[in-house]
Amino acid sequence: MARITAGVCTSHVPAIGAAVDLGKTEEDYWKPVFAGYEFSKAWIAEEKPDVIFLVYNDHASALDLRMVPTFAIGCADEFAPADEGWGARPVPAVKGCPDLAWHVAQSVIQDDFDLTIVNDMAVDHGLTVPLSLMFGQPEEWPCLVIPFAVNVVVYPPPSGQRCYNLGKAIRKAVDSFDREFNVQIWGTGGMSHQLQGKRAGLINQEFDNRFLERLVDDAEGLANMAPVEYLREAGSEGIELVMWLVARGALNADARELHRFYHVPASNTAVGHVIYENTV
Ligand code: DHB
Ligand code: FE
């Protein structure tokens, strides 16, 4: 059977992707950011996941106001990197896993979650920057990736509770997939940041660190936090953190934290990154 063996959560700042693509990772500004992923790169090279179920948000790259699915699952064979205004990132196309994606879709939809099935979708920095942070610059991404997009850009976003419960439904679906797949679930975005308006530049280190604490041993309680609280405490883009709750919901309550990293700032954002090993 397929198994979710680990969860990885990380920020997905576009400037991090540019630093990788333009060879700036050794510069003074960027070095401490990439240092936080050294452990992770060595770890994942050993873990060799077959499939990553990658929860991220599109930033009006493939989905815009014409169509705003709250949850969208990518069921295609391949997903090209999006052109976000400066040409597509020079990273490999993502190879999907249609068999598992369709299986998750049927299981989760019939467990009462409304997913939009997407078969043609370019993937933006929300998905490609986490891959770069974890895998560097390979010729091909070393595993299959199922893109799972959550709307946190157009009001209203889904609640943390719904995201957490969705994670549980995804877990159930993966557990019932009849292939020996080593699956990881990733949650991306966050931590605190606000890109516009009077509070642009907001970072709340206290909130972020408390979030990291509670995600380990009080995920159920953390899931109760209302969307407006993210907005108030973590800024308008801090709501991206609900995607970490999808990943957390797919893991056991006693999943073990293997790695934690927090750094301020990268571009306008507080960077957070955790790895959880699932208990089986
Ligand atoms: C930044 C962060 C994001 O999460 C994003 O989607 C876009 C920009 C930033 O810090 O610049
Ligand atoms: Fe973002």
PDB file of C-alpha atoms and ligand atoms in Angstrom:
ATOM      1  CA  MET A   1       0.000   0.000   0.000  1.00  0.00           C
ATOM      2  CA  ALA A   2       1.030   3.600  -0.440  1.00  0.00           C
ATOM      3  CA  ARG A   3       2.181   5.361   2.742  1.00  0.00           C
ATOM      4  CA  ILE A   4       2.645   8.988   3.750  1.00  0.00           C
ATOM      5  CA  THR A   5       6.051   8.736   5.389  1.00  0.00           C
ATOM      6  CA  ALA A   6       6.809  12.398   6.030  1.00  0.00           C
ATOM      7  CA  GLY A   7       5.602  15.978   5.846  1.00  0.00           C
ATOM      8  CA  VAL A   8       7.627  18.961   4.725  1.00  0.00           C
ATOM      9  CA  CYS A   9       6.499  22.556   5.204  1.00  0.00           C
ATOM     10  CA  THR A  10       8.307  25.562   3.807  1.00  0.00           C
ATOM     11  CA  SER A  11       7.898  29.157   2.691  1.00  0.00           C
ATOM     12  CA  HIS A  12       7.913  29.704  -1.079  1.00  0.00           C
ATOM     13  CA  VAL A  13       9.280  33.224  -1.654  1.00  0.00           C
ATOM     14  CA  PRO A  14       9.810  33.964  -5.399  1.00  0.00           C
ATOM     15  CA  ALA A  15      13.111  35.783  -4.752  1.00  0.00           C
ATOM     16  CA  ILE A  16      14.503  32.489  -3.393  1.00  0.00           C
ATOM     17  CA  GLY A  17      13.838  30.937  -6.798  1.00  0.00           C
ATOM     18  CA  ALA A  18      15.575  33.875  -8.484  1.00  0.00           C
ATOM     19  CA  ALA A  19      18.575  33.468  -6.132  1.00  0.00           C
ATOM     20  CA  VAL A  20      18.885  29.810  -7.197  1.00  0.00           C
ATOM     21  CA  ASP A  21      18.388  30.526 -10.901  1.00  0.00           C
ATOM     22  CA  LEU A  22      20.844  33.458 -10.939  1.00  0.00           C
ATOM     23  CA  GLY A  23      23.567  31.700  -8.899  1.00  0.00           C
ATOM     24  CA  LYS A  24      23.276  33.962  -5.841  1.00  0.00           C
ATOM     25  CA  THR A  25      22.887  31.343  -3.124  1.00  0.00           C
ATOM     26  CA  GLU A  26      26.380  32.015  -1.700  1.00  0.00           C
ATOM     27  CA  GLU A  27      25.795  35.752  -1.332  1.00  0.00           C
ATOM     28  CA  ASP A  28      25.719  37.134   2.232  1.00  0.00           C
ATOM     29  CA  TYR A  29      22.000  37.879   2.097  1.00  0.00           C
ATOM     30  CA  TRP A  30      21.012  34.415   0.872  1.00  0.00           C
ATOM     31  CA  LYS A  31      23.548  32.120   2.524  1.00  0.00           C
ATOM     32  CA  PRO A  32      21.714  31.870   5.879  1.00  0.00           C
ATOM     33  CA  VAL A  33      18.446  31.087   4.073  1.00  0.00           C
ATOM     34  CA  PHE A  34      19.880  28.178   2.099  1.00  0.00           C
ATOM     35  CA  ALA A  35      21.826  26.949   5.148  1.00  0.00           C
ATOM     36  CA  GLY A  36      18.457  26.102   6.706  1.00  0.00           C
ATOM     37  CA  TYR A  37      17.848  23.542   3.942  1.00  0.00           C
ATOM     38  CA  GLU A  38      21.193  21.705   4.032  1.00  0.00           C
ATOM     39  CA  PHE A  39      19.888  19.077   6.447  1.00  0.00           C
ATOM     40  CA  SER A  40      16.724  18.725   4.374  1.00  0.00           C
ATOM     41  CA  LYS A  41      18.536  18.133   1.091  1.00  0.00           C
ATOM     42  CA  ALA A  42      20.684  15.384   2.612  1.00  0.00           C
ATOM     43  CA  TRP A  43      17.633  13.877   4.315  1.00  0.00           C
ATOM     44  CA  ILE A  44      15.463  13.741   1.200  1.00  0.00           C
ATOM     45  CA  ALA A  45      18.290  12.245  -0.862  1.00  0.00           C
ATOM     46  CA  GLU A  46      18.129   9.305   1.565  1.00  0.00           C
ATOM     47  CA  GLU A  47      14.341   9.171   1.794  1.00  0.00           C
ATOM     48  CA  LYS A  48      13.840   8.987  -2.001  1.00  0.00           C
ATOM     49  CA  PRO A  49      10.070   9.620  -2.059  1.00  0.00           C
ATOM     50  CA  ASP A  50       8.218   8.247  -5.080  1.00  0.00           C
ATOM     51  CA  VAL A  51       5.546  10.935  -5.021  1.00  0.00           C
ATOM     52  CA  ILE A  52       5.187  14.337  -3.393  1.00  0.00           C
ATOM     53  CA  PHE A  53       1.657  15.534  -2.753  1.00  0.00           C
ATOM     54  CA  LEU A  54       2.463  19.226  -2.934  1.00  0.00           C
ATOM     55  CA  VAL A  55      -0.039  21.623  -1.355  1.00  0.00           C
ATOM     56  CA  TYR A  56       0.595  25.171  -2.549  1.00  0.00           C
ATOM     57  CA  ASN A  57      -1.199  28.223  -3.814  1.00  0.00           C
ATOM     58  CA  ASP A  58      -1.240  29.650  -7.281  1.00  0.00           C
ATOM     59  CA  HIS A  59      -0.615  33.425  -7.321  1.00  0.00           C
ATOM     60  CA  ALA A  60      -2.878  34.396 -10.258  1.00  0.00           C
ATOM     61  CA  SER A  61      -0.469  32.580 -12.599  1.00  0.00           C
ATOM     62  CA  ALA A  62      -2.659  29.708 -13.825  1.00  0.00           C
ATOM     63  CA  LEU A  63      -5.849  30.591 -11.939  1.00  0.00           C
ATOM     64  CA  ASP A  64      -7.216  34.101 -11.878  1.00  0.00           C
ATOM     65  CA  LEU A  65     -10.505  35.865 -11.131  1.00  0.00           C
ATOM     66  CA  ARG A  66     -12.187  34.077 -14.028  1.00  0.00           C
ATOM     67  CA  MET A  67     -12.047  30.875 -11.992  1.00  0.00           C
ATOM     68  CA  VAL A  68     -11.285  30.516  -8.284  1.00  0.00           C
ATOM     69  CA  PRO A  69     -11.383  26.902  -7.099  1.00  0.00           C
ATOM     70  CA  THR A  70     -10.936  26.632  -3.343  1.00  0.00           C
ATOM     71  CA  PHE A  71      -9.138  23.295  -3.804  1.00  0.00           C
ATOM     72  CA  ALA A  72      -7.750  22.037  -7.132  1.00  0.00           C
ATOM     73  CA  ILE A  73      -5.946  18.739  -7.734  1.00  0.00           C
ATOM     74  CA  GLY A  74      -3.614  18.335 -10.712  1.00  0.00           C
ATOM     75  CA  CYS A  75      -4.317  15.008 -12.421  1.00  0.00           C
ATOM     76  CA  ALA A  76      -2.176  15.495 -15.558  1.00  0.00           C
ATOM     77  CA  ASP A  77       1.036  13.744 -16.643  1.00  0.00           C
ATOM     78  CA  GLU A  78       3.007  16.957 -16.681  1.00  0.00           C
ATOM     79  CA  PHE A  79       2.906  20.540 -15.403  1.00  0.00           C
ATOM     80  CA  ALA A  80       5.098  23.240 -16.946  1.00  0.00           C
ATOM     81  CA  PRO A  81       6.656  26.060 -14.901  1.00  0.00           C
ATOM     82  CA  ALA A  82       4.565  29.243 -15.182  1.00  0.00           C
ATOM     83  CA  ASP A  83       5.697  32.519 -16.685  1.00  0.00           C
ATOM     84  CA  GLU A  84       5.172  34.937 -13.775  1.00  0.00           C
ATOM     85  CA  GLY A  85       6.233  38.008 -15.728  1.00  0.00           C
ATOM     86  CA  TRP A  86       9.956  37.380 -16.279  1.00  0.00           C
ATOM     87  CA  GLY A  87       9.691  34.222 -18.370  1.00  0.00           C
ATOM     88  CA  ALA A  88       9.279  30.727 -16.931  1.00  0.00           C
ATOM     89  CA  ARG A  89      11.862  29.652 -14.339  1.00  0.00           C
ATOM     90  CA  PRO A  90      14.609  27.483 -15.870  1.00  0.00           C
ATOM     91  CA  VAL A  91      13.525  24.427 -13.881  1.00  0.00           C
ATOM     92  CA  PRO A  92      12.335  21.035 -15.143  1.00  0.00           C
ATOM     93  CA  ALA A  93       8.660  20.450 -15.865  1.00  0.00           C
ATOM     94  CA  VAL A  94       6.926  18.565 -13.074  1.00  0.00           C
ATOM     95  CA  LYS A  95       5.930  14.977 -13.809  1.00  0.00           C
ATOM     96  CA  GLY A  96       2.546  14.198 -12.283  1.00  0.00           C
ATOM     97  CA  CYS A  97       1.111  10.952 -10.972  1.00  0.00           C
ATOM     98  CA  PRO A  98      -2.347  10.666 -12.588  1.00  0.00           C
ATOM     99  CA  ASP A  99      -3.150   7.260 -11.064  1.00  0.00           C
ATOM    100  CA  LEU A 100      -2.724   8.417  -7.486  1.00  0.00           C
ATOM    101  CA  ALA A 101      -4.157  11.883  -8.192  1.00  0.00           C
ATOM    102  CA  TRP A 102      -7.397  10.433  -9.592  1.00  0.00           C
ATOM    103  CA  HIS A 103      -7.570   7.969  -6.713  1.00  0.00           C
ATOM    104  CA  VAL A 104      -7.219  10.794  -4.173  1.00  0.00           C
ATOM    105  CA  ALA A 105      -9.800  12.842  -6.096  1.00  0.00           C
ATOM    106  CA  GLN A 106     -12.430  10.105  -6.012  1.00  0.00           C
ATOM    107  CA  SER A 107     -11.784   9.266  -2.353  1.00  0.00           C
ATOM    108  CA  VAL A 108     -11.676  12.849  -1.075  1.00  0.00           C
ATOM    109  CA  ILE A 109     -14.609  14.069  -3.169  1.00  0.00           C
ATOM    110  CA  GLN A 110     -16.723  11.141  -2.020  1.00  0.00           C
ATOM    111  CA  ASP A 111     -15.659  12.018   1.534  1.00  0.00           C
ATOM    112  CA  ASP A 112     -17.469  15.335   0.976  1.00  0.00           C
ATOM    113  CA  PHE A 113     -14.605  17.681   0.003  1.00  0.00           C
ATOM    114  CA  ASP A 114     -15.192  19.668  -3.177  1.00  0.00           C
ATOM    115  CA  LEU A 115     -12.077  19.422  -5.329  1.00  0.00           C
ATOM    116  CA  THR A 116     -11.698  20.837  -8.810  1.00  0.00           C
ATOM    117  CA  ILE A 117      -9.926  18.425 -11.141  1.00  0.00           C
ATOM    118  CA  VAL A 118      -7.340  20.199 -13.266  1.00  0.00           C
ATOM    119  CA  ASN A 119      -5.630  18.668 -16.274  1.00  0.00           C
ATOM    120  CA  ASP A 120      -3.847  21.690 -17.697  1.00  0.00           C
ATOM    121  CA  MET A 121      -2.093  24.008 -15.267  1.00  0.00           C
ATOM    122  CA  ALA A 122       1.226  25.833 -15.229  1.00  0.00           C
ATOM    123  CA  VAL A 123       2.817  25.784 -11.765  1.00  0.00           C
ATOM    124  CA  ASP A 124       4.251  28.947 -10.237  1.00  0.00           C
ATOM    125  CA  HIS A 125       6.790  29.766  -7.506  1.00  0.00           C
ATOM    126  CA  GLY A 126       4.410  28.400  -4.866  1.00  0.00           C
ATOM    127  CA  LEU A 127       5.295  24.924  -6.130  1.00  0.00           C
ATOM    128  CA  THR A 128       8.669  25.277  -7.875  1.00  0.00           C
ATOM    129  CA  VAL A 129      10.525  27.207  -5.141  1.00  0.00           C
ATOM    130  CA  PRO A 130       9.976  24.484  -2.504  1.00  0.00           C
ATOM    131  CA  LEU A 131      11.250  21.909  -5.039  1.00  0.00           C
ATOM    132  CA  SER A 132      14.378  24.019  -5.631  1.00  0.00           C
ATOM    133  CA  LEU A 133      14.964  24.409  -1.892  1.00  0.00           C
ATOM    134  CA  MET A 134      14.722  20.665  -1.290  1.00  0.00           C
ATOM    135  CA  PHE A 135      16.388  19.325  -4.454  1.00  0.00           C
ATOM    136  CA  GLY A 136      18.652  22.102  -5.746  1.00  0.00           C
ATOM    137  CA  GLN A 137      19.065  22.223  -9.514  1.00  0.00           C
ATOM    138  CA  PRO A 138      18.667  18.712 -10.969  1.00  0.00           C
ATOM    139  CA  GLU A 139      18.149  17.977 -14.686  1.00  0.00           C
ATOM    140  CA  GLU A 140      14.845  16.352 -13.765  1.00  0.00           C
ATOM    141  CA  TRP A 141      12.924  16.456 -10.469  1.00  0.00           C
ATOM    142  CA  PRO A 142      13.752  13.122  -8.795  1.00  0.00           C
ATOM    143  CA  CYS A 143      10.144  12.089  -8.089  1.00  0.00           C
ATOM    144  CA  LEU A 144       6.579  12.523  -9.244  1.00  0.00           C
ATOM    145  CA  VAL A 145       4.607  15.510  -7.941  1.00  0.00           C
ATOM    146  CA  ILE A 146       0.852  15.950  -7.524  1.00  0.00           C
ATOM    147  CA  PRO A 147       0.096  19.686  -7.462  1.00  0.00           C
ATOM    148  CA  PHE A 148      -2.713  20.558  -5.076  1.00  0.00           C
ATOM    149  CA  ALA A 149      -3.709  24.229  -5.205  1.00  0.00           C
ATOM    150  CA  VAL A 150      -5.530  25.989  -2.350  1.00  0.00           C
ATOM    151  CA  ASN A 151      -7.110  29.394  -2.854  1.00  0.00           C
ATOM    152  CA  VAL A 152      -5.616  31.822  -0.335  1.00  0.00           C
ATOM    153  CA  VAL A 153      -5.422  34.744  -2.763  1.00  0.00           C
ATOM    154  CA  VAL A 154      -9.072  35.676  -3.390  1.00  0.00           C
ATOM    155  CA  TYR A 155     -11.321  36.170  -0.361  1.00  0.00           C
ATOM    156  CA  PRO A 156     -12.704  33.941   1.143  1.00  0.00           C
ATOM    157  CA  PRO A 157      -9.949  31.402   1.893  1.00  0.00           C
ATOM    158  CA  PRO A 158     -10.790  28.038   3.457  1.00  0.00           C
ATOM    159  CA  SER A 159     -10.463  27.823   7.238  1.00  0.00           C
ATOM    160  CA  GLY A 160      -7.548  26.115   8.961  1.00  0.00           C
ATOM    161  CA  GLN A 161      -9.993  23.554  10.316  1.00  0.00           C
ATOM    162  CA  ARG A 162     -11.180  22.628   6.846  1.00  0.00           C
ATOM    163  CA  CYS A 163      -7.590  22.366   5.629  1.00  0.00           C
ATOM    164  CA  TYR A 164      -6.656  20.160   8.571  1.00  0.00           C
ATOM    165  CA  ASN A 165      -9.640  17.863   7.956  1.00  0.00           C
ATOM    166  CA  LEU A 166      -8.813  17.785   4.262  1.00  0.00           C
ATOM    167  CA  GLY A 167      -5.347  16.535   5.203  1.00  0.00           C
ATOM    168  CA  LYS A 168      -6.965  13.656   7.076  1.00  0.00           C
ATOM    169  CA  ALA A 169      -9.089  12.789   4.028  1.00  0.00           C
ATOM    170  CA  ILE A 170      -5.985  12.863   1.798  1.00  0.00           C
ATOM    171  CA  ARG A 171      -4.216  10.556   4.240  1.00  0.00           C
ATOM    172  CA  LYS A 172      -7.096   8.088   4.120  1.00  0.00           C
ATOM    173  CA  ALA A 173      -7.047   8.179   0.326  1.00  0.00           C
ATOM    174  CA  VAL A 174      -3.298   7.563   0.073  1.00  0.00           C
ATOM    175  CA  ASP A 175      -3.490   4.745   2.629  1.00  0.00           C
ATOM    176  CA  SER A 176      -6.002   2.942   0.412  1.00  0.00           C
ATOM    177  CA  PHE A 177      -3.968   3.216  -2.809  1.00  0.00           C
ATOM    178  CA  ASP A 178      -2.807  -0.215  -3.834  1.00  0.00           C
ATOM    179  CA  ARG A 179       0.811   0.539  -4.841  1.00  0.00           C
ATOM    180  CA  GLU A 180       3.998   0.491  -2.781  1.00  0.00           C
ATOM    181  CA  PHE A 181       4.541   4.233  -2.977  1.00  0.00           C
ATOM    182  CA  ASN A 182       6.599   6.266  -0.537  1.00  0.00           C
ATOM    183  CA  VAL A 183       4.541   9.479  -0.463  1.00  0.00           C
ATOM    184  CA  GLN A 184       5.424  12.764   1.186  1.00  0.00           C
ATOM    185  CA  ILE A 185       2.973  15.587   1.785  1.00  0.00           C
ATOM    186  CA  TRP A 186       4.269  19.131   1.565  1.00  0.00           C
ATOM    187  CA  GLY A 187       2.605  22.350   2.719  1.00  0.00           C
ATOM    188  CA  THR A 188       4.028  25.597   1.382  1.00  0.00           C
ATOM    189  CA  GLY A 189       3.652  29.356   1.854  1.00  0.00           C
ATOM    190  CA  GLY A 190       3.921  31.616   4.897  1.00  0.00           C
ATOM    191  CA  MET A 191       5.194  32.458   7.331  1.00  0.00           C
ATOM    192  CA  SER A 192       4.080  35.954   8.350  1.00  0.00           C
ATOM    193  CA  HIS A 193       4.161  38.484   5.523  1.00  0.00           C
ATOM    194  CA  GLN A 194       2.082  41.198   3.952  1.00  0.00           C
ATOM    195  CA  LEU A 195       2.879  42.425   0.472  1.00  0.00           C
ATOM    196  CA  GLN A 196       0.479  45.335   0.158  1.00  0.00           C
ATOM    197  CA  GLY A 197      -1.400  48.113   1.931  1.00  0.00           C
ATOM    198  CA  LYS A 198      -0.526  50.104   5.021  1.00  0.00           C
ATOM    199  CA  ARG A 199       0.988  47.135   6.829  1.00  0.00           C
ATOM    200  CA  ALA A 200       3.193  46.005   3.899  1.00  0.00           C
ATOM    201  CA  GLY A 201       6.391  44.490   5.288  1.00  0.00           C
ATOM    202  CA  LEU A 202       4.706  43.140   8.429  1.00  0.00           C
ATOM    203  CA  ILE A 203       6.516  40.238  10.085  1.00  0.00           C
ATOM    204  CA  ASN A 204       5.469  38.746  13.423  1.00  0.00           C
ATOM    205  CA  GLN A 205       8.213  36.511  14.787  1.00  0.00           C
ATOM    206  CA  GLU A 206       6.350  35.753  17.991  1.00  0.00           C
ATOM    207  CA  PHE A 207       3.312  34.514  16.075  1.00  0.00           C
ATOM    208  CA  ASP A 208       5.455  32.450  13.697  1.00  0.00           C
ATOM    209  CA  ASN A 209       7.390  30.719  16.452  1.00  0.00           C
ATOM    210  CA  ARG A 210       4.223  29.960  18.364  1.00  0.00           C
ATOM    211  CA  PHE A 211       2.743  28.526  15.162  1.00  0.00           C
ATOM    212  CA  LEU A 212       5.784  26.242  14.773  1.00  0.00           C
ATOM    213  CA  GLU A 213       5.453  25.131  18.402  1.00  0.00           C
ATOM    214  CA  ARG A 214       1.752  24.392  18.175  1.00  0.00           C
ATOM    215  CA  LEU A 215       2.057  22.616  14.835  1.00  0.00           C
ATOM    216  CA  VAL A 216       4.100  19.900  16.547  1.00  0.00           C
ATOM    217  CA  ASP A 217       1.983  19.145  19.600  1.00  0.00           C
ATOM    218  CA  ASP A 218      -1.230  21.178  19.434  1.00  0.00           C
ATOM    219  CA  ALA A 219      -2.212  20.882  15.782  1.00  0.00           C
ATOM    220  CA  GLU A 220      -5.875  20.244  16.658  1.00  0.00           C
ATOM    221  CA  GLY A 221      -6.014  23.475  18.657  1.00  0.00           C
ATOM    222  CA  LEU A 222      -4.052  25.400  16.029  1.00  0.00           C
ATOM    223  CA  ALA A 223      -6.502  24.265  13.379  1.00  0.00           C
ATOM    224  CA  ASN A 224      -9.232  26.200  15.255  1.00  0.00           C
ATOM    225  CA  MET A 225      -7.607  29.547  14.538  1.00  0.00           C
ATOM    226  CA  ALA A 226      -9.966  31.634  12.386  1.00  0.00           C
ATOM    227  CA  PRO A 227      -8.816  33.091   9.043  1.00  0.00           C
ATOM    228  CA  VAL A 228      -9.141  36.657  10.403  1.00  0.00           C
ATOM    229  CA  GLU A 229      -6.569  35.831  13.084  1.00  0.00           C
ATOM    230  CA  TYR A 230      -3.977  34.955  10.418  1.00  0.00           C
ATOM    231  CA  LEU A 231      -4.753  38.267   8.734  1.00  0.00           C
ATOM    232  CA  ARG A 232      -4.445  40.230  11.959  1.00  0.00           C
ATOM    233  CA  GLU A 233      -1.356  38.515  13.346  1.00  0.00           C
ATOM    234  CA  ALA A 234       0.545  37.256  10.306  1.00  0.00           C
ATOM    235  CA  GLY A 235      -0.459  39.767   7.620  1.00  0.00           C
ATOM    236  CA  SER A 236      -2.589  39.367   4.522  1.00  0.00           C
ATOM    237  CA  GLU A 237      -0.305  36.685   3.014  1.00  0.00           C
ATOM    238  CA  GLY A 238       0.187  34.941   6.366  1.00  0.00           C
ATOM    239  CA  ILE A 239      -3.035  33.073   5.532  1.00  0.00           C
ATOM    240  CA  GLU A 240      -0.844  30.885   3.296  1.00  0.00           C
ATOM    241  CA  LEU A 241      -0.037  29.023   6.527  1.00  0.00           C
ATOM    242  CA  VAL A 242      -3.363  27.182   6.390  1.00  0.00           C
ATOM    243  CA  MET A 243      -1.689  25.004   3.750  1.00  0.00           C
ATOM    244  CA  TRP A 244       0.738  23.736   6.394  1.00  0.00           C
ATOM    245  CA  LEU A 245      -2.335  22.416   8.212  1.00  0.00           C
ATOM    246  CA  VAL A 246      -3.279  20.264   5.219  1.00  0.00           C
ATOM    247  CA  ALA A 247       0.115  18.592   5.480  1.00  0.00           C
ATOM    248  CA  ARG A 248      -0.120  18.300   9.267  1.00  0.00           C
ATOM    249  CA  GLY A 249      -3.608  16.785   9.078  1.00  0.00           C
ATOM    250  CA  ALA A 250      -2.258  14.028   6.828  1.00  0.00           C
ATOM    251  CA  LEU A 251       0.262  12.974   9.506  1.00  0.00           C
ATOM    252  CA  ASN A 252      -0.263  11.199  12.800  1.00  0.00           C
ATOM    253  CA  ALA A 253      -0.747  13.326  15.919  1.00  0.00           C
ATOM    254  CA  ASP A 254       2.570  12.027  17.280  1.00  0.00           C
ATOM    255  CA  ALA A 255       4.582  12.637  14.097  1.00  0.00           C
ATOM    256  CA  ARG A 256       8.165  13.528  15.045  1.00  0.00           C
ATOM    257  CA  GLU A 257       9.726  16.878  14.180  1.00  0.00           C
ATOM    258  CA  LEU A 258      13.062  16.105  12.512  1.00  0.00           C
ATOM    259  CA  HIS A 259      14.081  19.598  11.531  1.00  0.00           C
ATOM    260  CA  ARG A 260      13.003  23.185  12.190  1.00  0.00           C
ATOM    261  CA  PHE A 261      14.324  26.369  10.647  1.00  0.00           C
ATOM    262  CA  TYR A 262      13.229  29.992  10.968  1.00  0.00           C
ATOM    263  CA  HIS A 263      14.873  33.020   9.405  1.00  0.00           C
ATOM    264  CA  VAL A 264      13.908  36.666   8.890  1.00  0.00           C
ATOM    265  CA  PRO A 265      13.752  38.005   6.248  1.00  0.00           C
ATOM    266  CA  ALA A 266      13.829  36.689   2.709  1.00  0.00           C
ATOM    267  CA  SER A 267      12.409  39.359   0.443  1.00  0.00           C
ATOM    268  CA  ASN A 268       9.321  40.494   2.422  1.00  0.00           C
ATOM    269  CA  THR A 269       8.750  37.232   4.200  1.00  0.00           C
ATOM    270  CA  ALA A 270       9.630  35.335   7.359  1.00  0.00           C
ATOM    271  CA  VAL A 271      10.970  31.978   6.184  1.00  0.00           C
ATOM    272  CA  GLY A 272       9.915  28.884   8.085  1.00  0.00           C
ATOM    273  CA  HIS A 273      10.649  25.251   7.347  1.00  0.00           C
ATOM    274  CA  VAL A 274       9.873  22.014   9.200  1.00  0.00           C
ATOM    275  CA  ILE A 275      10.158  18.308   8.478  1.00  0.00           C
ATOM    276  CA  TYR A 276       7.960  15.769  10.234  1.00  0.00           C
ATOM    277  CA  GLU A 277       8.598  12.059  10.138  1.00  0.00           C
ATOM    278  CA  ASN A 278       5.326  10.173  10.244  1.00  0.00           C
ATOM    279  CA  THR A 279       4.803   7.354  12.699  1.00  0.00           C
ATOM    280  CA  VAL A 280       3.351   4.257  11.092  1.00  0.00           C
TER     281      VAL A 280
HETATM  282  C1  DHB B   1       6.765  37.162  -1.520  1.00  0.00           C
HETATM  283  C2  DHB B   1       6.309  36.103  -0.746  1.00  0.00           C
HETATM  284  C3  DHB B   1       5.322  35.255  -1.208  1.00  0.00           C
HETATM  285  O1  DHB B   1       4.791  34.224  -0.494  1.00  0.00           O
HETATM  286  C4  DHB B   1       4.794  35.431  -2.464  1.00  0.00           C
HETATM  287  O2  DHB B   1       3.893  34.537  -2.898  1.00  0.00           O
HETATM  288  C5  DHB B   1       5.233  36.493  -3.262  1.00  0.00           C
HETATM  289  C6  DHB B   1       6.219  37.361  -2.784  1.00  0.00           C
HETATM  290  C7  DHB B   1       7.842  38.075  -1.043  1.00  0.00           C
HETATM  291  O3  DHB B   1       8.254  37.992   0.116  1.00  0.00           O
HETATM  292  O4  DHB B   1       8.338  38.869  -1.827  1.00  0.00           O
HETATM  293 FE    FE B   2       2.929  33.212  -1.687  1.00  0.00          FE
END
